[in-house]
């Protein structure tokens, strides 16, 4: 059942697809970038890519997936941050009309001012949280050196978690659609937990 997906994910195009999907989902949060990353991780466990004999082990394939997704995540955050930085009064008015965006911007500012960025990492897992935080940091003109290191940690954490879900899900349940579905459910559960923690965080 999983062979068709596995054969598709065996090609080098999968890395480009991951990069494009993760890069764009900061602007279009409904893009299933997490599902794509998990599916690629599941396919790696299925014996595609490196496990098919092109390289000695499948670990380099997994590392390539993690690095591709993490790099695209940081680049997407940076683009959104710069666009918001230059957005001017129009973007400020749009944020002011949204209580959620205003609150997120205030919390992010406080977190970065204290030298902490746990909110940035949490937001990477929460639905649309990455978009809110990246645009909020830029609109508030937060310093890049305060935001980007946490963005990098967030992207790497999310990418490693997503690839690990796909890979170990397939190891435990077999390289099937069931394994992918369980892994995706675990990703959504992490997102729900992150969203809950963000809402509980005092302003």
CSV table of C-alpha atoms in Angstrom, one decimal:
chain,number,residue,atom,x,y,z
A,1,UNK,CA,0.0,0.0,0.0
A,2,UNK,CA,2.8,2.4,0.8
A,3,UNK,CA,5.0,1.5,-2.1
A,4,UNK,CA,3.7,4.2,-4.4
A,5,UNK,CA,4.5,6.9,-1.8
A,6,UNK,CA,7.8,5.3,-1.0
A,7,UNK,CA,8.9,5.3,-4.7
A,8,UNK,CA,7.9,8.9,-5.1
A,9,UNK,CA,9.8,10.0,-2.0
A,10,UNK,CA,12.9,8.1,-3.1
A,11,UNK,CA,13.7,10.9,-5.6
A,12,UNK,CA,15.7,14.0,-4.9
A,13,UNK,CA,12.6,16.1,-5.7
A,14,UNK,CA,11.2,15.4,-2.2
A,15,UNK,CA,13.7,17.7,-0.6
A,16,UNK,CA,12.7,20.5,-3.0
A,17,UNK,CA,9.0,19.8,-2.2
A,18,UNK,CA,9.7,20.0,1.5
A,19,UNK,CA,11.6,23.2,1.2
A,20,UNK,CA,8.9,24.9,-0.9
A,21,UNK,CA,6.0,23.7,1.3
A,22,UNK,CA,7.7,24.7,4.6
A,23,UNK,CA,8.8,28.0,3.2
A,24,UNK,CA,5.3,29.0,2.0
A,25,UNK,CA,3.3,27.8,4.9
A,26,UNK,CA,4.2,30.9,6.9
A,27,UNK,CA,2.1,32.8,4.4
A,28,UNK,CA,-0.5,30.0,3.8
A,29,UNK,CA,-0.8,28.1,7.1
A,30,UNK,CA,-3.2,25.6,5.6
A,31,UNK,CA,-0.4,24.0,3.5
A,32,UNK,CA,0.2,20.5,4.8
A,33,UNK,CA,4.0,20.9,5.2
A,34,UNK,CA,4.1,18.8,8.4
A,35,UNK,CA,2.2,16.0,6.7
A,36,UNK,CA,4.7,16.1,3.8
A,37,UNK,CA,7.7,16.0,6.1
A,38,UNK,CA,6.2,13.1,8.1
A,39,UNK,CA,5.4,11.2,4.9
A,40,UNK,CA,9.0,11.6,3.7
A,41,UNK,CA,10.3,10.4,7.1
A,42,UNK,CA,8.0,7.4,6.8
A,43,UNK,CA,9.2,6.7,3.3
A,44,UNK,CA,12.8,6.7,4.6
A,45,UNK,CA,11.9,4.1,7.1
A,46,UNK,CA,10.3,2.1,4.4
A,47,UNK,CA,13.6,1.5,2.7
A,48,UNK,CA,13.6,4.2,0.1
A,49,UNK,CA,16.4,6.7,-0.5
A,50,UNK,CA,19.5,5.8,1.3
A,51,UNK,CA,18.2,2.5,2.5
A,52,UNK,CA,17.8,1.4,-1.2
A,53,UNK,CA,21.5,1.3,-1.5
A,54,UNK,CA,22.5,4.8,-2.8
A,55,UNK,CA,24.4,5.5,0.5
A,56,UNK,CA,25.5,3.2,3.2
A,57,UNK,CA,22.7,4.0,5.7
A,58,UNK,CA,19.4,5.9,5.9
A,59,UNK,CA,20.7,8.4,8.4
A,60,UNK,CA,22.0,10.9,5.8
A,61,UNK,CA,18.6,10.9,4.2
A,62,UNK,CA,16.9,11.7,7.5
A,63,UNK,CA,19.5,14.4,8.2
A,64,UNK,CA,18.9,15.9,4.8
A,65,UNK,CA,15.1,16.0,5.5
A,66,UNK,CA,15.6,17.7,8.9
A,67,UNK,CA,18.0,20.2,7.5
A,68,UNK,CA,15.8,21.0,4.5
A,69,UNK,CA,12.7,21.5,6.6
A,70,UNK,CA,14.6,23.5,9.3
A,71,UNK,CA,16.3,25.8,6.8
A,72,UNK,CA,13.1,26.4,4.9
A,73,UNK,CA,11.4,27.2,8.2
A,74,UNK,CA,14.0,29.8,9.2
A,75,UNK,CA,14.0,31.4,5.7
A,76,UNK,CA,10.2,31.6,5.7
A,77,UNK,CA,10.3,33.3,9.1
A,78,UNK,CA,12.9,35.7,7.9
A,79,UNK,CA,10.9,36.7,4.8
A,80,UNK,CA,7.7,37.2,6.9
A,81,UNK,CA,9.7,39.2,9.5
A,82,UNK,CA,11.2,41.5,6.8
A,83,UNK,CA,7.9,42.0,5.1
A,84,UNK,CA,6.2,42.9,8.3
A,85,UNK,CA,9.1,45.2,9.3
A,86,UNK,CA,8.6,47.2,6.1
A,87,UNK,CA,4.8,46.9,6.2
A,88,UNK,CA,4.4,50.3,7.8
A,89,UNK,CA,1.1,51.7,9.1
A,90,UNK,CA,-1.1,49.5,7.0
A,91,UNK,CA,0.2,46.3,8.8
A,92,UNK,CA,0.1,48.1,12.2
A,93,UNK,CA,-3.6,48.9,11.7
A,94,UNK,CA,-4.3,45.3,10.6
A,95,UNK,CA,-2.6,44.0,13.8
A,96,UNK,CA,-4.4,46.5,15.9
A,97,UNK,CA,-7.8,45.2,14.6
A,98,UNK,CA,-7.0,41.7,15.7
A,99,UNK,CA,-7.0,41.0,19.4
A,100,UNK,CA,-5.1,37.7,18.8
A,101,UNK,CA,-2.3,39.4,16.8
A,102,UNK,CA,-2.1,42.3,19.3
A,103,UNK,CA,-1.8,39.9,22.3
A,104,UNK,CA,0.7,37.7,20.5
A,105,UNK,CA,2.8,40.7,19.6
A,106,UNK,CA,2.8,41.9,23.2
A,107,UNK,CA,3.8,38.5,24.6
A,108,UNK,CA,6.5,38.1,22.0
A,109,UNK,CA,8.0,41.5,22.8
A,110,UNK,CA,8.1,40.7,26.5
A,111,UNK,CA,9.6,37.3,25.9
A,112,UNK,CA,12.4,38.7,23.6
A,113,UNK,CA,13.0,41.6,26.0
A,114,UNK,CA,13.6,39.2,28.8
A,115,UNK,CA,16.1,37.3,26.6
A,116,UNK,CA,13.8,34.3,26.3
A,117,UNK,CA,12.2,32.9,23.2
A,118,UNK,CA,10.2,29.9,24.4
A,119,UNK,CA,7.1,31.5,22.9
A,120,UNK,CA,8.8,31.5,19.4
A,121,UNK,CA,9.5,27.7,19.8
A,122,UNK,CA,6.0,27.0,21.0
A,123,UNK,CA,4.4,29.0,18.2
A,124,UNK,CA,6.2,26.9,15.6
A,125,UNK,CA,4.1,23.9,16.7
A,126,UNK,CA,0.8,25.7,17.2
A,127,UNK,CA,-1.6,26.1,14.2
A,128,UNK,CA,-0.7,29.4,12.5
A,129,UNK,CA,1.5,30.3,15.4
A,130,UNK,CA,4.5,30.6,13.3
A,131,UNK,CA,2.8,33.2,11.1
A,132,UNK,CA,1.6,35.3,14.0
A,133,UNK,CA,5.0,35.4,15.7
A,134,UNK,CA,7.1,36.0,12.6
A,135,UNK,CA,4.8,38.9,11.3
A,136,UNK,CA,4.4,40.2,14.9
A,137,UNK,CA,8.2,40.3,15.5
A,138,UNK,CA,8.7,42.2,12.3
A,139,UNK,CA,5.8,44.6,12.8
A,140,UNK,CA,7.0,45.4,16.3
A,141,UNK,CA,10.5,46.0,14.9
A,142,UNK,CA,12.1,43.5,17.2
A,143,UNK,CA,15.9,43.1,16.6
A,144,UNK,CA,16.7,40.3,14.2
A,145,UNK,CA,19.4,39.0,16.6
A,146,UNK,CA,16.8,38.6,19.3
A,147,UNK,CA,14.3,36.8,17.0
A,148,UNK,CA,16.2,34.7,14.5
A,149,UNK,CA,18.2,32.4,16.9
A,150,UNK,CA,14.9,31.4,18.5
A,151,UNK,CA,13.4,30.9,15.0
A,152,UNK,CA,16.3,28.6,14.1
A,153,UNK,CA,15.8,26.6,17.3
A,154,UNK,CA,12.1,26.4,16.6
A,155,UNK,CA,12.6,25.3,13.0
A,156,UNK,CA,15.1,22.7,13.9
A,157,UNK,CA,12.9,21.3,16.8
A,158,UNK,CA,9.8,21.2,14.6
A,159,UNK,CA,11.7,19.5,11.7
A,160,UNK,CA,13.4,16.9,13.9
A,161,UNK,CA,10.2,16.1,15.7
A,162,UNK,CA,8.2,15.8,12.4
A,163,UNK,CA,10.8,13.6,10.7
A,164,UNK,CA,11.2,11.4,13.8
A,165,UNK,CA,7.4,10.9,14.0
A,166,UNK,CA,7.4,9.6,10.4
A,167,UNK,CA,10.5,7.5,10.8
A,168,UNK,CA,9.8,5.9,14.2
A,169,UNK,CA,6.1,5.6,13.4
A,170,UNK,CA,7.0,3.4,10.5
A,171,UNK,CA,9.5,1.5,12.6
A,172,UNK,CA,6.8,0.6,15.1
A,173,UNK,CA,3.7,0.3,13.0
A,174,UNK,CA,5.2,-0.6,9.6
A,175,UNK,CA,5.5,1.7,6.5
A,176,UNK,CA,1.7,2.0,6.0
A,177,UNK,CA,-0.8,4.7,5.8
A,178,UNK,CA,-1.8,3.9,9.4
A,179,UNK,CA,1.7,4.8,10.6
A,180,UNK,CA,1.5,8.1,8.7
A,181,UNK,CA,-1.9,8.8,10.1
A,182,UNK,CA,-0.8,8.1,13.7
A,183,UNK,CA,2.3,10.3,13.2
A,184,UNK,CA,0.2,13.1,11.8
A,185,UNK,CA,-2.1,12.8,14.8
A,186,UNK,CA,0.8,13.1,17.1
A,187,UNK,CA,2.0,16.3,15.3
A,188,UNK,CA,-1.5,17.8,15.6
A,189,UNK,CA,-1.5,16.8,19.3
A,190,UNK,CA,1.7,18.7,19.8
A,191,UNK,CA,0.2,21.7,18.0
A,192,UNK,CA,-2.8,21.6,20.2
A,193,UNK,CA,-0.7,21.4,23.3
A,194,UNK,CA,1.5,24.3,22.1
A,195,UNK,CA,-1.6,26.4,21.4
A,196,UNK,CA,-2.9,25.7,24.9
A,197,UNK,CA,0.4,26.7,26.5
A,198,UNK,CA,0.5,29.9,24.5
A,199,UNK,CA,-3.0,30.8,25.6
A,200,UNK,CA,-2.1,30.0,29.2
A,201,UNK,CA,1.1,32.0,29.1
A,202,UNK,CA,0.5,35.3,31.1
A,203,UNK,CA,0.5,38.4,29.1
